[in-house]
Amino acid sequence: MTADAPRILVIEDEPEIRRFLRASLGAHGFEVHEAQTGRDGLRQASSTPPDVVILDLGLPDLDGLAVIEELRGWSRVPTIVLSARGQEQDKIAALDAGADDYLTKPFGVGELLARLRVALRHNALAAEDQASSVFAAGDLEVDLARRQTRVAGEPVHLTPTEYRLLTMLIKSAGRVVTHRQLLKEVWGPDSTQEAHYLRVYVNQLRKKLGDSSVSPRLIMTEPGVGYRFAEADER
């Protein structure tokens, strides 16, 4: 274990899951801290801020959604929900409450590690205040400072709404953004039920960016939940 090992706080009441995560994540260089109640998890997150929180929703004292909402009142620490609740509405509720990602039990260690890497990269970018204003993924480049979009070096004209939608997705690249979150941020709080707006504009955006709705490489659909934009290239 190195001094700069990423600190993971696991808030989970099942001892078997905690032991499994402690061994699996520890073997991959993570420093794992544990809490078996929501209140203890919040206390630890406040006193010794972690780099990522892994959270179960079914806790003995607080519902996991309440933990997310309280945590979001004073921290932006990336939070990955790990829960046996696998219904679409459960995922949407957790993501809308402020979770960054959602995995359903049973889960694969490889997938969890991949989600952790995404969360840590996203956190590092936020900490640097996104010093580079250019987002690049594949042949797409978006200069956020100049509000310019290029595909394979060629300029792409986007309407103001299309550009707002694109930047919302880019800001959460690699993470799921729910339909409700996108509708609220792009069209306003009174439009959160207008899902058809989103479908139309996502299709338009895909066409302009040369993305495929059948096999997308930039804007991936999370059925019934929302969309996930491709991660930025490491350049």
XYZ file of C-alpha atoms in Angstrom:
235
model
C 0.000 0.000 0.000
C 1.511 3.332 -1.065
C 1.047 6.631 0.734
C -0.943 8.045 -2.196
C -3.212 4.990 -2.619
C -6.782 6.055 -3.482
C -8.962 5.963 -0.360
C -12.248 4.087 -0.821
C -15.024 4.299 1.779
C -17.342 1.272 1.651
C -20.710 1.875 3.335
C -22.229 -1.605 3.487
C -23.933 -3.553 6.272
C -23.195 -7.075 4.963
C -19.895 -8.338 6.454
C -19.342 -10.763 3.557
C -19.539 -7.991 0.970
C -17.217 -5.775 3.021
C -14.653 -8.570 3.340
C -14.850 -9.281 -0.383
C -14.396 -5.614 -1.300
C -11.584 -5.170 1.236
C -9.656 -8.091 -0.262
C -10.435 -7.350 -3.920
C -9.788 -3.616 -3.825
C -6.836 -3.950 -1.478
C -5.197 -6.345 -3.936
C -5.453 -3.622 -6.598
C -3.761 -0.933 -4.530
C -6.751 0.783 -2.910
C -6.920 1.830 0.729
C -10.286 0.557 1.954
C -12.236 2.002 4.902
C -15.522 0.507 6.058
C -18.770 1.628 7.649
C -21.767 -0.613 8.307
C -24.328 2.165 8.850
C -25.232 5.306 6.968
C -24.493 7.571 9.932
C -21.054 6.060 10.480
C -20.355 6.387 6.759
C -21.284 10.071 6.767
C -19.152 10.657 9.846
C -16.141 8.995 8.252
C -16.654 10.829 4.963
C -16.638 14.105 6.886
C -13.673 13.402 9.177
C -11.428 11.610 6.651
C -12.654 12.483 3.145
C -12.368 9.512 0.770
C -11.571 9.631 -2.945
C -14.607 7.474 -3.783
C -17.607 6.184 -1.801
C -19.103 2.762 -2.540
C -22.607 2.702 -1.071
C -25.276 0.074 -0.472
C -28.861 1.363 -0.489
C -30.272 -1.084 2.066
C -28.652 0.112 5.290
C -29.984 -0.611 8.798
C -30.345 3.013 9.925
C -30.753 5.215 6.836
C -31.888 4.509 3.308
C -28.976 4.874 0.914
C -30.812 7.644 -0.962
C -30.877 9.704 2.242
C -27.136 9.135 2.643
C -26.486 10.385 -0.903
C -28.649 13.469 -0.403
C -26.987 14.371 2.903
C -23.522 13.734 1.464
C -24.285 15.950 -1.521
C -25.102 18.795 0.859
C -21.395 19.277 1.570
C -19.329 16.989 -0.693
C -18.916 16.156 -4.379
C -16.984 12.938 -3.692
C -17.725 10.400 -6.456
C -20.288 7.899 -5.188
C -20.911 4.478 -6.708
C -24.049 2.660 -5.590
C -23.680 -1.100 -5.174
C -27.131 -2.518 -4.527
C -29.380 -5.554 -4.894
C -32.125 -3.158 -6.057
C -31.921 -3.581 -9.808
C -35.100 -1.965 -11.088
C -34.829 1.013 -13.438
C -36.636 3.273 -10.996
C -34.101 2.421 -8.269
C -31.196 3.361 -10.544
C -32.904 6.567 -11.634
C -33.702 7.556 -8.035
C -30.091 7.012 -6.926
C -28.590 8.882 -9.881
C -31.071 11.739 -9.512
C -30.202 11.959 -5.804
C -26.567 12.559 -6.750
C -24.902 9.154 -7.208
C -22.300 9.043 -9.966
C -22.756 5.417 -10.977
C -24.767 2.301 -10.153
C -23.871 -1.395 -10.101
C -26.341 -4.162 -9.324
C -25.435 -7.115 -7.107
C -24.091 -9.614 -7.993
C -21.322 -7.700 -9.719
C -17.965 -8.406 -11.328
C -14.767 -7.071 -9.773
C -13.498 -6.057 -13.211
C -16.533 -3.870 -13.839
C -16.311 -2.289 -10.382
C -12.619 -1.501 -10.912
C -13.440 0.094 -14.267
C -16.115 2.283 -12.653
C -13.665 3.245 -9.896
C -11.088 4.313 -12.464
C -13.690 6.477 -14.209
C -14.684 8.082 -10.895
C -11.072 8.806 -9.950
C -10.260 10.297 -13.365
C -13.368 12.458 -13.213
C -12.434 13.629 -9.726
C -8.899 14.473 -10.836
C -10.225 16.593 -13.683
C -12.561 18.437 -11.337
C -9.725 19.049 -8.880
C -7.643 20.585 -11.637
C -10.625 22.795 -12.501
C -10.494 21.378 -15.995
C -7.346 23.334 -16.911
C -7.705 22.184 -20.513
C -10.861 23.539 -22.103
C -10.714 21.086 -25.028
C -12.580 17.794 -24.749
C -11.513 15.106 -27.220
C -12.906 11.619 -27.828
C -12.051 9.782 -31.031
C -12.335 12.264 -33.900
C -14.547 14.629 -31.864
C -13.069 17.815 -30.397
C -15.082 20.338 -28.405
C -13.391 23.607 -27.415
C -15.504 24.623 -24.444
C -13.875 28.046 -24.123
C -14.518 28.970 -27.769
C -17.768 26.983 -28.035
C -16.455 25.223 -31.153
C -17.158 21.623 -32.185
C -15.154 19.688 -34.774
C -15.385 16.157 -36.124
C -12.313 14.850 -37.978
C -11.062 18.428 -38.067
C -14.188 19.789 -39.746
C -16.421 22.326 -37.938
C -19.885 21.119 -36.934
C -22.740 23.575 -36.514
C -24.860 22.868 -33.449
C -27.964 24.727 -32.361
C -27.788 26.313 -28.881
C -29.911 23.483 -27.453
C -27.778 20.793 -29.104
C -24.630 22.429 -27.744
C -26.053 22.652 -24.207
C -26.982 18.970 -24.365
C -23.512 18.047 -25.639
C -21.712 19.996 -22.915
C -23.931 18.495 -20.212
C -22.995 15.009 -21.397
C -19.302 15.902 -21.731
C -19.122 17.263 -18.182
C -20.150 13.802 -16.936
C -18.193 11.811 -19.548
C -17.957 8.158 -18.591
C -20.864 8.418 -16.157
C -24.606 7.951 -16.538
C -26.728 11.104 -16.708
C -30.430 10.458 -16.212
C -33.189 11.675 -18.519
C -34.493 13.871 -15.699
C -31.110 15.496 -15.072
C -30.599 16.301 -18.755
C -34.120 17.653 -19.233
C -33.833 19.827 -16.129
C -30.441 21.293 -17.067
C -31.034 21.750 -20.807
C -34.737 22.623 -21.001
C -35.483 23.785 -17.458
C -37.166 22.379 -14.323
C -40.641 22.448 -15.901
C -39.598 20.032 -18.682
C -38.535 16.986 -16.681
C -41.388 14.867 -18.056
C -40.809 15.770 -21.721
C -38.676 12.740 -22.610
C -39.484 13.064 -26.323
C -37.436 16.301 -26.429
C -34.411 14.333 -25.354
C -34.833 11.478 -27.834
C -35.178 13.890 -30.748
C -32.144 15.969 -29.787
C -29.938 12.979 -28.967
C -30.713 11.561 -32.427
C -29.904 14.923 -34.041
C -26.688 15.202 -32.069
C -25.607 11.683 -33.010
C -26.136 12.433 -36.712
C -24.117 15.649 -36.571
C -21.284 13.979 -34.660
C -21.208 10.974 -37.002
C -22.343 8.671 -34.215
C -24.505 5.598 -34.733
C -27.740 4.954 -32.878
C -27.275 1.202 -33.485
C -23.638 0.912 -32.368
C -22.845 4.255 -30.728
C -19.247 5.137 -29.871
C -19.930 8.554 -28.320
C -23.441 8.710 -26.830
C -24.361 5.377 -25.247
C -27.942 4.671 -24.172
C -28.605 3.302 -20.692
C -32.080 1.831 -21.368
C -34.790 3.403 -19.255
C -32.262 5.465 -17.288
C -30.362 7.965 -19.427
C -27.184 8.382 -21.450
C -23.462 7.917 -20.934
C -20.949 9.894 -23.021
C -17.613 8.347 -24.020
C -14.648 9.194 -21.828
C -12.131 11.757 -23.013
C -9.005 10.465 -24.724
C -5.741 10.653 -22.813
C -3.619 13.027 -24.886
